[in-house]
Tab-separated table of C-alpha atoms in Angstrom:
chain	number	residue	atom	x	y	z
A	1	PRO	CA	28.058	39.641	37.914
A	2	GLY	CA	28.555	35.812	37.961
A	3	LYS	CA	24.517	35.637	37.580
A	4	ARG	CA	24.292	38.267	34.537
A	5	PRO	CA	24.752	35.379	31.762
A	6	ALA	CA	22.055	33.069	33.073
A	7	ARG	CA	19.931	36.547	33.637
A	8	ALA	CA	20.745	37.379	29.882
A	9	CYS	CA	20.038	33.767	28.500
A	10	ASP	CA	16.365	33.966	30.394
A	11	LEU	CA	15.792	37.156	28.961
A	12	LEU	CA	16.675	36.034	25.565
A	13	LEU	CA	14.778	32.816	25.580
A	14	LEU	CA	11.590	34.956	26.716
A	15	SER	CA	12.252	37.399	23.983
A	16	CYS	CA	12.170	34.536	21.484
A	17	PHE	CA	9.289	32.851	22.900
A	18	CYS	CA	7.154	36.201	22.868
A	19	LEU	CA	8.273	36.821	19.214
A	20	ILE	CA	7.257	33.144	18.297
A	21	MET	CA	3.713	32.810	20.345
A	22	PRO	CA	1.655	34.952	18.134
A	23	PHE	CA	2.651	33.551	14.739
A	24	VAL	CA	1.727	30.041	16.514
A	25	ILE	CA	-1.443	31.560	17.789
A	26	GLN	CA	-2.207	32.971	14.417
A	27	ALA	CA	-1.182	29.767	12.554
A	28	SER	CA	-3.591	27.826	15.010
A	29	SER	CA	-6.438	29.947	14.165
A	30	VAL	CA	-6.178	30.123	10.799
A	31	CYS	CA	-5.982	26.137	10.955
A	32	THR	CA	-9.243	25.964	12.628
A	33	ARG	CA	-11.025	27.996	10.313
A	34	HIS	CA	-9.750	26.117	7.467
A	35	ASN	CA	-11.224	23.263	9.498
A	36	LEU	CA	-14.346	24.619	9.244
A	37	VAL	CA	-14.582	25.628	6.091
A	38	ILE	CA	-13.489	22.002	4.907
A	39	ALA	CA	-16.280	20.464	7.281
A	40	LYS	CA	-19.033	22.653	5.917
A	41	ILE	CA	-17.798	22.062	2.269
A	42	GLN	CA	-18.093	18.187	2.802
A	43	LYS	CA	-21.347	18.400	4.403
A	44	ASN	CA	-22.722	20.268	1.527
A	45	GLU	CA	-21.085	17.483	-1.028
A	46	GLY	CA	-21.907	14.647	1.266
A	47	ARG	CA	-26.149	16.333	1.295
A	48	ARG	CA	-25.598	16.192	-2.913
A	49	GLU	CA	-24.057	12.977	-3.376
A	50	GLY	CA	-26.743	11.358	-0.889
A	51	SER	CA	-29.369	13.031	-3.290
A	52	ARG	CA	-27.610	12.024	-6.513
A	53	LEU	CA	-27.266	8.467	-5.325
A	54	SER	CA	-31.066	8.514	-4.245
A	55	LYS	CA	-31.704	9.451	-7.544
A	56	SER	CA	-29.743	6.736	-8.934
A	57	ALA	CA	-30.954	4.168	-6.712
A	58	GLY	CA	-35.088	5.061	-7.703
A	59	ARG	CA	-33.783	5.103	-11.542
A	60	SER	CA	-32.049	1.499	-11.100
A	61	VAL	CA	-34.740	0.144	-8.920
A	62	HIS	CA	-37.330	1.033	-11.532
A	63	ALA	CA	-35.584	-0.370	-14.449
A	64	HIS	CA	-35.132	-3.495	-12.577
A	65	LEU	CA	-39.021	-4.064	-11.964
A	66	ALA	CA	-39.708	-3.334	-15.518
A	67	SER	CA	-36.798	-5.726	-16.510
A	68	ALA	CA	-38.895	-8.113	-13.974
A	69	GLY	CA	-42.110	-7.675	-15.508
A	70	ARG	CA	-40.447	-7.992	-19.291
A	71	TYR	CA	-38.896	-11.312	-18.276
A	72	ALA	CA	-42.268	-12.635	-16.724
A	73	LYS	CA	-43.840	-11.851	-20.085
A	74	VAL	CA	-40.771	-12.371	-22.471
A	75	GLY	CA	-39.168	-15.707	-20.857
A	76	GLY	CA	-42.145	-17.397	-19.501
A	77	GLY	CA	-40.865	-16.915	-15.882
A	78	SER	CA	-42.754	-15.386	-12.860
A	79	LEU	CA	-41.917	-12.162	-11.111
A	80	SER	CA	-41.188	-14.401	-7.514
A	81	SER	CA	-38.492	-16.170	-9.674
A	82	TYR	CA	-36.699	-13.230	-10.735
A	83	GLY	CA	-34.376	-12.110	-8.103
A	84	ARG	CA	-33.257	-15.434	-7.244
A	85	GLY	CA	-29.339	-16.957	-8.204
A	86	ASP	CA	-26.551	-14.933	-8.611
A	87	PRO	CA	-26.881	-11.319	-8.612
A	88	TYR	CA	-23.904	-10.311	-10.747
A	89	LYS	CA	-25.696	-12.565	-13.384
A	90	ARG	CA	-29.070	-11.046	-13.097
A	91	SER	CA	-27.857	-7.610	-13.303
A	92	PHE	CA	-26.081	-8.382	-17.131
A	93	SER	CA	-28.902	-11.443	-17.926
A	94	PRO	CA	-29.671	-11.076	-21.378
A	95	VAL	CA	-33.377	-11.958	-21.010
A	96	CYS	CA	-33.488	-8.598	-19.460
A	97	VAL	CA	-32.449	-6.804	-22.543
A	98	ASN	CA	-35.712	-5.604	-24.810
A	99	SER	CA	-35.747	-3.645	-27.600
A	100	ASP	CA	-38.465	-1.234	-25.745
A	101	SER	CA	-36.050	-0.886	-22.844
A	102	GLY	CA	-35.303	2.563	-21.779
A	103	SER	CA	-32.009	1.344	-20.370
A	104	GLU	CA	-31.045	-0.944	-23.341
A	105	PRO	CA	-28.004	1.222	-24.503
A	106	ALA	CA	-26.358	1.279	-21.011
A	107	VAL	CA	-26.812	-2.367	-20.398
A	108	LYS	CA	-25.363	-3.417	-24.014
A	109	ALA	CA	-22.455	-0.962	-22.968
A	110	GLN	CA	-21.638	-2.771	-19.803
A	111	LEU	CA	-21.975	-5.824	-22.027
A	112	ALA	CA	-19.804	-5.094	-24.760
A	113	ASP	CA	-17.084	-3.293	-22.246
A	114	ARG	CA	-16.593	-6.455	-20.022
A	115	PRO	CA	-13.468	-8.423	-21.495
A	116	PRO	CA	-14.058	-12.214	-22.148
A	117	ALA	CA	-12.760	-14.598	-19.704
A	118	LEU	CA	-9.058	-15.675	-19.856
A	119	THR	CA	-8.463	-19.387	-19.582
A	120	ARG	CA	-6.033	-20.932	-16.878
A	121	GLU	CA	-3.285	-21.136	-19.391
A	122	GLU	CA	-3.905	-17.574	-20.729
A	123	VAL	CA	-3.537	-16.355	-16.722
A	124	ILE	CA	-0.447	-18.067	-16.310
A	125	GLU	CA	0.984	-16.913	-19.381
A	126	ARG	CA	0.256	-13.504	-18.210
A	127	ILE	CA	1.880	-14.107	-14.977
A	128	ARG	CA	4.782	-15.337	-16.534
A	129	GLN	CA	4.995	-12.113	-18.689
A	130	GLU	CA	4.532	-9.432	-16.020
A	131	ALA	CA	5.700	-11.027	-12.345
A	132	PRO	CA	6.628	-10.015	-9.968
A	133	PHE	CA	4.780	-6.567	-10.643
A	134	LEU	CA	1.247	-8.117	-12.096
A	135	VAL	CA	-0.913	-5.586	-13.479
A	136	THR	CA	-3.610	-7.044	-15.331
A	137	ARG	CA	-6.787	-6.248	-14.311
A	138	GLU	CA	-8.302	-9.610	-15.965
A	139	VAL	CA	-6.412	-12.023	-14.416
A	140	LEU	CA	-7.418	-10.998	-10.725
A	141	ALA	CA	-10.360	-12.097	-9.474
A	142	ARG	CA	-13.178	-10.227	-7.411
A	143	LYS	CA	-11.981	-11.470	-3.893
A	144	PHE	CA	-8.501	-10.715	-3.851
A	145	THR	CA	-5.785	-10.561	-0.966
A	146	TYR	CA	-2.363	-9.504	-0.629
A	147	ASP	CA	0.497	-10.544	1.751
A	148	LYS	CA	3.984	-9.026	1.699
A	149	PRO	CA	6.713	-8.478	4.278
A	150	VAL	CA	6.441	-5.109	5.119
A	151	ASN	CA	2.998	-3.843	6.298
A	152	TYR	CA	2.062	-1.009	4.013
A	153	ASP	CA	-1.231	-0.768	3.636
A	154	ILE	CA	-2.755	-0.897	0.120
A	155	GLY	CA	-6.185	-2.626	0.508
A	156	ASP	CA	-7.293	-5.941	-0.759
A	157	SER	CA	-9.051	-4.656	-3.949
A	158	PRO	CA	-7.530	-5.624	-7.172
A	159	ALA	CA	-7.438	-1.806	-8.176
A	160	GLY	CA	-5.475	-1.209	-5.309
A	161	TYR	CA	-2.951	-3.812	-5.869
A	162	ILE	CA	-2.714	-2.902	-9.513
A	163	LEU	CA	-1.970	0.848	-8.285
A	164	TYR	CA	0.375	-0.494	-5.969
A	165	MET	CA	2.490	-2.681	-8.645
A	166	LEU	CA	2.428	-0.084	-11.314
A	167	HIS	CA	4.034	2.304	-8.820
A	168	LEU	CA	6.699	-0.235	-7.907
A	169	LYS	CA	7.433	-1.096	-11.422
A	170	SER	CA	8.381	2.434	-11.976
A	171	ALA	CA	9.347	3.609	-8.569
A	172	MET	CA	11.829	0.887	-7.653
A	173	PRO	CA	14.679	1.339	-10.472
A	174	GLU	CA	14.686	5.521	-9.247
A	175	GLU	CA	14.796	4.027	-5.480
A	176	LEU	CA	17.727	1.409	-6.091
A	177	LEU	CA	21.021	2.407	-7.806
A	178	LYS	CA	21.561	0.094	-10.759
A	179	PHE	CA	18.425	-1.768	-10.255
A	180	LYS	CA	17.970	-4.621	-12.033
A	181	LEU	CA	15.415	-7.589	-11.928
A	182	GLU	CA	15.657	-11.098	-13.029
A	183	VAL	CA	12.947	-13.833	-12.946
A	184	THR	CA	14.962	-16.923	-12.326
A	185	ARG	CA	12.344	-19.736	-12.485
A	186	ILE	CA	8.108	-20.099	-13.008
A	187	PHE	CA	6.871	-23.339	-12.124
A	188	THR	CA	3.209	-24.735	-11.133
A	189	PRO	CA	3.602	-27.379	-8.276
A	190	ASP	CA	-0.116	-28.079	-8.607
A	191	PRO	CA	-3.120	-26.721	-11.103
A	192	THR	CA	-4.191	-23.619	-8.238
A	193	THR	CA	-0.624	-22.599	-7.535
A	194	VAL	CA	2.157	-20.310	-9.451
A	195	ILE	CA	5.171	-19.622	-7.881
A	196	VAL	CA	7.692	-17.119	-9.571
A	197	ARG	CA	10.955	-16.689	-8.200
A	198	TRP	CA	12.924	-14.089	-8.788
A	199	LYS	CA	16.065	-11.689	-7.961
A	200	MET	CA	16.592	-8.258	-7.521
A	201	GLU	CA	20.119	-6.542	-7.873
A	202	TRP	CA	21.395	-2.994	-6.906
A	203	GLU	CA	24.370	-0.949	-5.658
A	204	GLN	CA	24.649	0.455	-2.223
A	205	ASP	CA	27.420	2.296	-0.553
A	206	ASP	CA	29.526	1.184	-3.489
A	207	GLU	CA	28.625	-2.523	-2.994
A	208	PRO	CA	26.464	-5.200	-4.700
A	209	ALA	CA	23.218	-5.748	-3.092
A	210	ILE	CA	21.071	-9.130	-3.811
A	211	ALA	CA	17.399	-9.722	-2.664
A	212	GLY	CA	16.427	-13.195	-3.627
A	213	GLY	CA	12.629	-13.997	-3.308
A	214	SER	CA	9.433	-15.538	-4.832
A	215	THR	CA	5.900	-14.402	-5.538
A	216	THR	CA	3.325	-16.931	-5.152
A	217	TYR	CA	0.038	-16.736	-6.807
A	218	ILE	CA	-2.905	-18.947	-5.701
A	219	LEU	CA	-5.968	-19.624	-8.301
A	220	ASN	CA	-9.675	-20.238	-7.931
A	221	SER	CA	-11.872	-22.504	-9.639
A	222	GLU	CA	-12.490	-20.138	-12.611
A	223	GLY	CA	-8.500	-19.921	-13.178
A	224	LEU	CA	-8.108	-16.107	-11.680
A	225	VAL	CA	-5.938	-15.091	-9.249
A	226	THR	CA	-7.358	-14.529	-5.517
A	227	LYS	CA	-3.912	-14.255	-3.592
A	228	ALA	CA	-0.297	-13.044	-4.063
A	229	THR	CA	2.218	-13.652	-1.751
A	230	ASP	CA	5.571	-11.711	-2.026
A	231	ARG	CA	8.799	-13.020	0.301
A	232	TRP	CA	12.262	-12.632	0.084
A	233	THR	CA	15.385	-12.302	1.834
A	234	ILE	CA	18.416	-10.341	1.707
A	235	GLU	CA	21.897	-11.906	0.869
A	236	GLY	CA	25.207	-10.786	2.335
A	237	ASP	CA	26.935	-11.219	5.810
A	238	ILE	CA	24.108	-11.837	8.522
A	239	GLY	CA	23.575	-9.881	11.539
A	240	ASN	CA	26.057	-6.927	10.639
A	241	GLN	CA	25.208	-3.120	10.238
A	242	LYS	CA	25.597	-3.474	6.580
A	243	PHE	CA	23.190	-6.287	6.072
A	244	PHE	CA	20.655	-4.242	8.188
A	245	ALA	CA	21.371	-1.073	5.804
A	246	LYS	CA	20.720	-3.408	2.930
A	247	SER	CA	17.255	-4.858	4.682
A	248	PHE	CA	16.041	-1.336	5.494
A	249	GLU	CA	16.969	0.397	2.058
A	250	PHE	CA	14.971	-2.670	0.254
A	251	ALA	CA	11.881	-2.348	2.917
A	252	ASN	CA	11.652	1.173	2.108
A	253	ALA	CA	11.705	0.709	-1.933
A	254	TRP	CA	8.181	-1.133	-1.787
A	255	ARG	CA	6.418	1.907	-0.124
A	256	PRO	CA	3.508	2.722	-1.535
A	257	PHE	CA	3.022	6.115	-3.549
A	258	GLY	CA	3.003	9.154	-1.733
A	259	LEU	CA	4.866	7.952	1.360
A	260	ARG	CA	8.299	10.052	2.204
A	261	LYS	CA	11.260	7.520	2.371
A	262	LEU	CA	11.868	8.611	5.880
A	263	GLY	CA	8.386	9.398	6.597
A	264	ARG	CA	6.376	8.952	10.087
A	265	VAL	CA	4.759	6.085	8.122
A	266	SER	CA	7.733	4.003	5.903
A	267	LEU	CA	10.350	4.697	8.491
A	268	PRO	CA	9.070	2.577	11.401
A	269	ILE	CA	7.779	-0.167	8.870
A	270	ALA	CA	11.334	-0.454	7.001
A	271	THR	CA	12.993	-0.250	10.297
A	272	ARG	CA	10.946	-3.189	11.963
A	273	TYR	CA	11.284	-5.032	8.846
A	274	ALA	CA	15.547	-4.449	9.023
A	275	ALA	CA	15.900	-4.745	12.742
A	276	TRP	CA	13.572	-8.477	12.145
A	277	GLU	CA	15.450	-9.872	9.287
A	278	THR	CA	18.788	-8.699	10.820
A	279	LEU	CA	17.951	-10.634	14.306
A	280	LYS	CA	15.849	-14.057	12.971
A	281	ASP	CA	18.916	-15.002	10.379
A	282	ASP	CA	21.491	-14.442	12.978
A	283	PRO	CA	22.783	-17.654	13.993
A	284	ASN	CA	23.460	-16.813	17.396
A	285	TYR	CA	19.568	-16.406	17.832
A	286	GLY	CA	17.656	-18.930	19.829
A	287	GLY	CA	13.918	-17.676	18.895
A	288	GLN	CA	13.203	-16.076	22.231
A	289	LEU	CA	11.281	-13.209	20.254
A	290	THR	CA	8.393	-13.382	17.892
A	291	ARG	CA	8.136	-10.806	14.853
A	292	GLU	CA	5.395	-8.834	17.089
A	293	GLU	CA	7.455	-8.924	20.298
A	294	MET	CA	10.630	-7.744	18.253
A	295	ASP	CA	8.485	-4.833	16.545
A	296	VAL	CA	7.352	-3.571	20.206
A	297	VAL	CA	11.514	-3.720	21.011
A	298	THR	CA	12.120	-2.060	17.921
A	299	ASP	CA	9.564	0.954	18.825
A	300	GLN	CA	11.013	1.456	22.122
A	301	VAL	CA	14.322	1.682	20.570
A	302	MET	CA	13.230	4.345	18.281
A	303	LEU	CA	11.242	6.319	20.410
A	304	ALA	CA	14.873	6.121	23.021
A	305	VAL	CA	16.814	7.405	20.108
A	306	LEU	CA	14.310	10.279	19.177
A	307	GLY	CA	14.123	11.234	22.934
A	308	LEU	CA	18.202	11.396	22.926
A	309	GLY	CA	18.501	13.124	19.859
A	310	VAL	CA	15.902	15.756	21.376
A	311	SER	CA	17.710	16.203	24.569
A	312	VAL	CA	20.738	16.535	22.674
A	313	GLY	CA	19.486	19.225	20.357
A	314	ALA	CA	17.910	21.183	23.443
A	315	LEU	CA	21.198	21.078	25.188
A	316	PHE	CA	22.955	22.628	22.596
A	317	MET	CA	20.451	25.461	22.204
A	318	VAL	CA	21.120	26.256	25.817
A	319	ILE	CA	24.822	25.921	25.330
A	320	GLY	CA	24.512	28.523	22.542
A	321	ALA	CA	22.114	30.928	24.311
A	322	ASN	CA	24.682	31.049	27.115
A	323	LEU	CA	27.315	31.814	24.964
A	324	ILE	CA	25.386	34.485	23.223
A	325	ALA	CA	24.487	36.031	26.628
A	326	SER	CA	28.114	35.990	27.857
C-alpha cells in the first residue's frame, strides 16, 4: 500500500507521455515536409533569379559597350580610356548619354532622381532638426558605420540605420511610459565632428527615470555623415536594484523592429548591458573585470537562474502528480 501512490504517479506520467508523443511525432513530420517544400521553392526562385540577373547583366554589358563606342566617337577618347577612374561617375557620365541610345530614358531618369548634394552647413542643419534619430538619407555617406552600447545587429548600411531610427522614433514613446526627449546642446568641436547632447525621461515604478546621453556624428571631406555613435548613462542611485531595472528597461527600448521585449535575443542583450552599467558605476568596483568578461559572467548567471527555474517547475509537477495519484 505504501508504494501505490508512486506506482500511480508512474502510470500517470507514462499516460501523459503516450498522449503527447503522437502529437510531437506528427509536428516533427509536418515541420520536415514544410522545410522540404520551402527548400524546393527557394531553389526554384534562385534559378529564376539567376536567369533574370544573367539577362540583366547581359543588357547592362551591351549598353556599356555601346556607350563606350559613342564615347570614342563623340568625346574623342579611346576605348582603352573608357573604364578608368571612378565607376560611379562613369555609370552616370553625361558623355555616355546620346540621342540614339536605347537606354537614354533610364539613364536620364537616374540622373534626375539623384538629389542635389547637400553642403556641410545643410547637413549640420538636418542633424540639428532630427538628432538623435537621424532619418534623412541625403546626409549619410555610402560607407557608414553605427556604434551603440547595446549590441543589436542592424548592419552598417545607411538604409538599415534609417529604418532603425524610424522605428525608435515611433517605438520609444510606446515602450517607455510618459516618454520625453529633449536635445540640450549641439556643437561642433571641429569641422568633421558634430556632437548632440540629449536627455530622455520616462516613468518607471511610479518614479521618474532619466537617461542622459550624446550622439556623435563624424563627417567626411564631402560633409556627409560616415559614422554615428550613441552613448548614454542612467541617472540615479548606482548599484541598487532600481538602477539595474531602469538600465534594463532603457536598453530594451532600443531593440530593433521585430524583436520581443523578453525574447531570446533582446533579453540577454539588455541584461548584459544593465549588469555592466550597474557594476562599472559602482564606487566599490575596482576594475577587475572588462565588459567582455562581465558578459560571460552574466550569461552564466542567467543560465543558472534558468536551470533553477526548470528544476523548481519539474519539482512542482512531480509533487502535483503525487498529490493527484494519492
